[in-house]
Tab-separated table of C-alpha atoms and ligand atoms in Angstrom:
chain	number	residue	atom	x	y	z
A	13	MET	CA	-32.843	22.482	116.796
A	14	VAL	CA	-30.596	22.039	119.776
A	15	ARG	CA	-30.962	20.225	122.854
A	16	LEU	CA	-28.513	21.115	125.854
A	17	LEU	CA	-28.523	20.473	130.004
A	18	LEU	CA	-26.369	22.563	132.309
A	19	VAL	CA	-24.848	20.752	135.402
A	20	GLY	CA	-22.576	21.885	137.980
A	21	PRO	CA	-22.898	22.319	141.604
A	22	PRO	CA	-24.883	25.102	143.273
A	23	GLY	CA	-23.442	28.305	142.701
A	24	ALA	CA	-21.543	27.484	139.667
A	25	GLY	CA	-23.169	30.064	137.733
A	26	LYS	CA	-25.600	27.850	135.825
A	27	GLY	CA	-28.465	30.336	135.940
A	28	THR	CA	-26.575	33.104	134.668
A	29	GLN	CA	-25.144	31.085	131.999
A	30	ALA	CA	-28.247	29.368	131.370
A	31	VAL	CA	-30.108	32.882	130.267
A	32	ARG	CA	-27.118	33.898	128.180
A	33	LEU	CA	-26.783	30.579	126.073
A	34	ALA	CA	-30.655	30.383	125.753
A	35	GLU	CA	-30.348	33.944	124.003
A	36	THR	CA	-27.356	33.132	122.163
A	37	PHE	CA	-28.961	29.892	120.741
A	38	GLY	CA	-32.705	30.966	120.781
A	39	ILE	CA	-34.054	28.512	122.480
A	40	PRO	CA	-35.794	28.898	126.069
A	41	ALA	CA	-33.969	28.612	129.237
A	42	ILE	CA	-35.720	26.145	131.656
A	43	SER	CA	-34.644	26.616	135.379
A	44	THR	CA	-36.478	23.532	137.432
A	45	GLY	CA	-35.339	26.094	140.469
A	46	ASP	CA	-36.924	29.098	139.067
A	47	ILE	CA	-40.311	27.487	138.152
A	48	PHE	CA	-40.140	26.176	141.749
A	49	ARG	CA	-39.478	29.411	143.228
A	50	ALA	CA	-42.287	31.344	140.993
A	51	ASN	CA	-44.687	28.423	142.591
A	52	VAL	CA	-43.381	29.343	146.173
A	53	ARG	CA	-44.138	32.998	145.705
A	54	ASP	CA	-47.645	32.302	144.129
A	55	GLU	CA	-48.426	29.635	147.045
A	56	THR	CA	-49.902	27.470	144.537
A	57	PRO	CA	-50.235	23.782	145.702
A	58	LEU	CA	-47.077	22.597	143.621
A	59	GLY	CA	-44.801	25.860	145.680
A	60	ILE	CA	-46.192	24.942	149.119
A	61	GLU	CA	-45.013	21.337	148.715
A	62	ALA	CA	-41.744	22.068	147.188
A	63	LYS	CA	-40.996	24.816	149.727
A	64	SER	CA	-40.684	22.190	152.556
A	65	TYR	CA	-37.868	20.380	150.351
A	66	MET	CA	-36.018	23.492	149.157
A	67	ASP	CA	-36.041	25.478	152.362
A	68	ARG	CA	-33.599	22.592	154.167
A	69	GLY	CA	-31.760	22.316	150.436
A	70	ALA	CA	-33.240	18.772	149.917
A	71	TYR	CA	-34.505	17.919	146.187
A	72	VAL	CA	-38.190	18.206	145.548
A	73	PRO	CA	-39.392	14.317	145.025
A	74	ASN	CA	-38.868	13.171	141.258
A	75	GLU	CA	-42.252	12.506	140.551
A	76	LEU	CA	-43.336	16.305	140.766
A	77	THR	CA	-40.183	17.606	139.309
A	78	ASN	CA	-40.414	15.103	136.540
A	79	ALA	CA	-44.625	15.893	135.626
A	80	LEU	CA	-43.218	19.645	135.819
A	81	VAL	CA	-40.763	19.370	133.300
A	82	ALA	CA	-42.920	16.920	131.020
A	83	ASP	CA	-45.482	19.713	131.052
A	84	ARG	CA	-42.720	22.096	130.009
A	85	LEU	CA	-41.122	20.693	127.234
A	86	THR	CA	-44.694	20.845	125.062
A	87	HIS	CA	-44.726	24.207	125.273
A	88	ALA	CA	-44.462	25.815	121.829
A	89	ASP	CA	-41.149	27.812	122.642
A	90	CYS	CA	-39.586	24.588	122.758
A	91	VAL	CA	-39.712	23.591	119.220
A	92	PRO	CA	-36.488	24.859	118.346
A	93	GLY	CA	-35.157	23.042	121.160
A	94	PHE	CA	-34.214	23.786	125.042
A	95	LEU	CA	-31.552	24.557	127.467
A	96	LEU	CA	-32.433	22.445	131.093
A	97	ASP	CA	-30.928	24.328	134.103
A	98	GLY	CA	-30.676	22.356	137.141
A	99	TYR	CA	-32.866	19.383	135.591
A	100	PRO	CA	-32.185	16.067	135.781
A	101	ARG	CA	-30.408	16.323	138.935
A	102	THR	CA	-31.181	12.666	139.907
A	103	LEU	CA	-31.036	8.917	138.431
A	104	ASP	CA	-34.426	8.798	138.260
A	105	GLN	CA	-35.024	12.476	136.406
A	106	VAL	CA	-32.329	10.852	134.045
A	107	ASP	CA	-34.513	8.149	133.070
A	108	ALA	CA	-37.772	10.228	132.833
A	109	LEU	CA	-36.250	12.892	130.165
A	110	ASP	CA	-34.892	10.080	128.469
A	111	GLU	CA	-38.217	8.692	128.044
A	112	MET	CA	-39.869	12.017	127.555
A	113	LEU	CA	-37.381	12.844	124.753
A	114	ALA	CA	-37.782	9.295	123.146
A	115	ALA	CA	-41.491	9.755	123.025
A	116	SER	CA	-41.358	12.937	120.701
A	117	ASN	CA	-38.004	10.999	118.554
A	118	GLN	CA	-35.817	13.438	120.352
A	119	ALA	CA	-32.569	13.226	122.118
A	120	LEU	CA	-29.975	15.461	123.879
A	121	ASP	CA	-26.920	17.105	121.975
A	122	VAL	CA	-24.879	18.388	125.025
A	123	VAL	CA	-24.508	18.255	128.406
A	124	VAL	CA	-22.402	21.014	129.394
A	125	GLU	CA	-20.935	20.646	132.916
A	126	LEU	CA	-19.876	23.920	134.743
A	127	VAL	CA	-16.665	23.059	137.096
A	128	ALA	CA	-16.174	24.955	140.127
A	129	ASP	CA	-14.229	24.277	143.355
A	130	PRO	CA	-16.994	24.011	146.512
A	131	GLU	CA	-15.013	26.666	148.428
A	132	VAL	CA	-15.148	29.206	145.437
A	133	VAL	CA	-19.006	28.067	144.878
A	134	ILE	CA	-19.832	28.758	148.822
A	135	GLU	CA	-18.674	32.468	148.238
A	136	ARG	CA	-20.164	33.007	145.513
A	137	ILE	CA	-23.459	31.618	147.241
A	138	ARG	CA	-22.581	34.484	150.360
A	139	LEU	CA	-22.432	37.152	147.766
A	140	ARG	CA	-25.891	35.888	145.927
A	141	ALA	CA	-27.512	36.108	149.405
A	142	LEU	CA	-26.589	39.331	150.127
A	143	GLU	CA	-27.607	40.534	146.784
A	144	GLN	CA	-30.595	38.272	145.888
A	145	GLY	CA	-31.838	36.955	149.812
A	146	ARG	CA	-32.703	33.303	147.933
A	147	ALA	CA	-34.244	31.278	151.439
A	148	ASP	CA	-32.154	28.959	150.928
A	149	ASP	CA	-28.556	30.425	150.288
A	150	THR	CA	-27.917	30.317	153.752
A	151	ASP	CA	-24.812	28.688	154.844
A	152	ASP	CA	-25.970	25.482	156.609
A	153	VAL	CA	-28.727	24.839	153.660
A	154	VAL	CA	-25.849	25.864	151.047
A	155	ARG	CA	-23.757	23.080	152.813
A	156	ALA	CA	-26.759	20.494	152.670
A	157	ARG	CA	-26.800	21.275	149.148
A	158	LEU	CA	-23.659	21.047	147.924
A	159	GLU	CA	-23.636	17.359	150.069
A	160	VAL	CA	-26.755	16.535	147.995
A	161	TYR	CA	-25.442	17.407	144.709
A	162	THR	CA	-22.514	15.177	145.730
A	163	ALA	CA	-24.196	12.170	146.543
A	164	GLU	CA	-27.211	12.287	144.166
A	165	THR	CA	-26.262	14.666	140.768
A	166	ALA	CA	-22.472	14.453	140.504
A	167	PRO	CA	-22.757	10.526	139.564
A	168	LEU	CA	-25.100	11.759	136.367
A	169	ILE	CA	-21.711	13.248	134.849
A	170	ASP	CA	-20.359	10.188	134.434
A	171	ILE	CA	-23.591	8.674	132.496
A	172	TYR	CA	-23.375	11.355	129.853
A	173	ALA	CA	-19.736	10.992	129.827
A	174	ARG	CA	-20.021	7.837	128.820
A	175	ARG	CA	-22.566	8.382	126.139
A	176	GLY	CA	-20.008	10.534	124.485
A	177	ILE	CA	-22.219	14.144	124.900
A	178	LEU	CA	-20.165	15.784	128.171
A	179	VAL	CA	-18.474	19.028	127.811
A	180	SER	CA	-16.655	20.333	130.571
A	181	VAL	CA	-15.946	23.667	131.113
A	182	ASP	CA	-13.905	25.653	133.767
A	183	GLY	CA	-16.969	27.786	135.481
A	184	ILE	CA	-14.313	30.516	137.077
A	185	GLY	CA	-13.873	33.883	135.607
A	186	GLU	CA	-15.876	36.767	134.461
A	187	VAL	CA	-19.328	36.055	133.051
A	188	ALA	CA	-18.908	36.832	129.544
A	189	GLU	CA	-15.532	34.752	129.909
A	190	VAL	CA	-17.371	31.833	130.802
A	191	THR	CA	-19.924	31.855	128.202
A	192	ASP	CA	-17.277	32.520	125.455
A	193	ARG	CA	-15.941	28.929	126.747
A	194	ILE	CA	-18.952	27.217	126.818
A	195	VAL	CA	-19.500	28.568	123.126
A	196	SER	CA	-16.345	27.301	121.718
A	197	ALA	CA	-16.913	24.151	123.274
A	198	LEU	CA	-20.186	23.924	121.580
A	199	ALA	CA	-18.782	25.085	118.463
A	200	GLU	CA	-16.290	22.262	118.516
A	201	ARG	CA	-19.139	19.830	118.712
A	202	GLY	CA	-20.770	21.445	115.494
A	203	ILE	CA	-23.014	23.470	117.811
A	204	GLY	CA	-23.284	27.377	116.434
A	205	GLY	CA	-25.456	30.104	117.914
A	206	VAL	CA	-28.272	31.820	115.918
B	310	AMP	P1	-31.726	25.441	141.919
B	310	AMP	O1	-32.317	27.107	141.872
B	310	AMP	O2	-31.390	25.012	140.662
B	310	AMP	O3	-30.272	25.724	142.531
B	310	AMP	O4	-32.522	24.861	142.626
B	310	AMP	C1	-33.001	25.315	143.657
B	310	AMP	C2	-34.112	24.151	144.816
B	310	AMP	O5	-35.022	23.702	143.744
B	310	AMP	C3	-33.051	23.040	144.887
B	310	AMP	O6	-32.152	22.933	145.771
B	310	AMP	C4	-34.141	21.726	145.273
B	310	AMP	O7	-34.735	22.151	146.178
B	310	AMP	C5	-35.112	22.211	143.977
B	310	AMP	N1	-34.568	21.792	142.623
B	310	AMP	C6	-35.007	22.225	141.651
B	310	AMP	N2	-34.270	21.303	140.272
B	310	AMP	C7	-34.467	20.458	141.041
B	310	AMP	C8	-34.395	19.144	140.473
B	310	AMP	N3	-33.880	18.727	139.421
B	310	AMP	N4	-34.814	17.707	141.414
B	310	AMP	C9	-35.120	18.070	142.562
B	310	AMP	N5	-34.966	19.431	143.379
B	310	AMP	C10	-35.005	20.590	142.391
């Protein structure tokens, strides 16, 4: 049973690492960004509402995001644990997640911070824009997303550090190399893969 969070600025490689770590630990990678994008693609009511925020690099309102995660965590695949990628991103979401977990006598094991320099992440996102064509990967929106991250999400790192569950890992390097760093850091905390 392992419950992990992945935090870090846009473009730090969270999505890529989340998929690899989920496989290593036999748990689902839950990306709120991916869930929103799927809803936007399918033009669901949630997607139509989320799109207006995502297109300008703003956060989707906490109420919608918290409800989505609360529902997702009840799925059977979360029984062995989960890895949340891109949630929580605000203080309100930290509180909401704490409540969701406490309601079923659970708690987070580790929060992994992927550390990456803003200049480097902007370059990475430029590459991703060419490869994937994500609607919110244009220069202006990326700058807005970085600003929102700094203002609203970066402070969460301190909260988890104070709880003693934060592990900070250098996110710059080859994909496999960064995964190895994370897996080693988790192993030092007594968390091993399957
Ligand atoms: P991501 O794929 O994690 O970069 O997320 C893409 C976009 O989805 C973000 O810029 C937000 O608009 C929205 N989003 C994803 N996760 C959250 C969250 N936890 N809270 C609010 N908005 C989110």
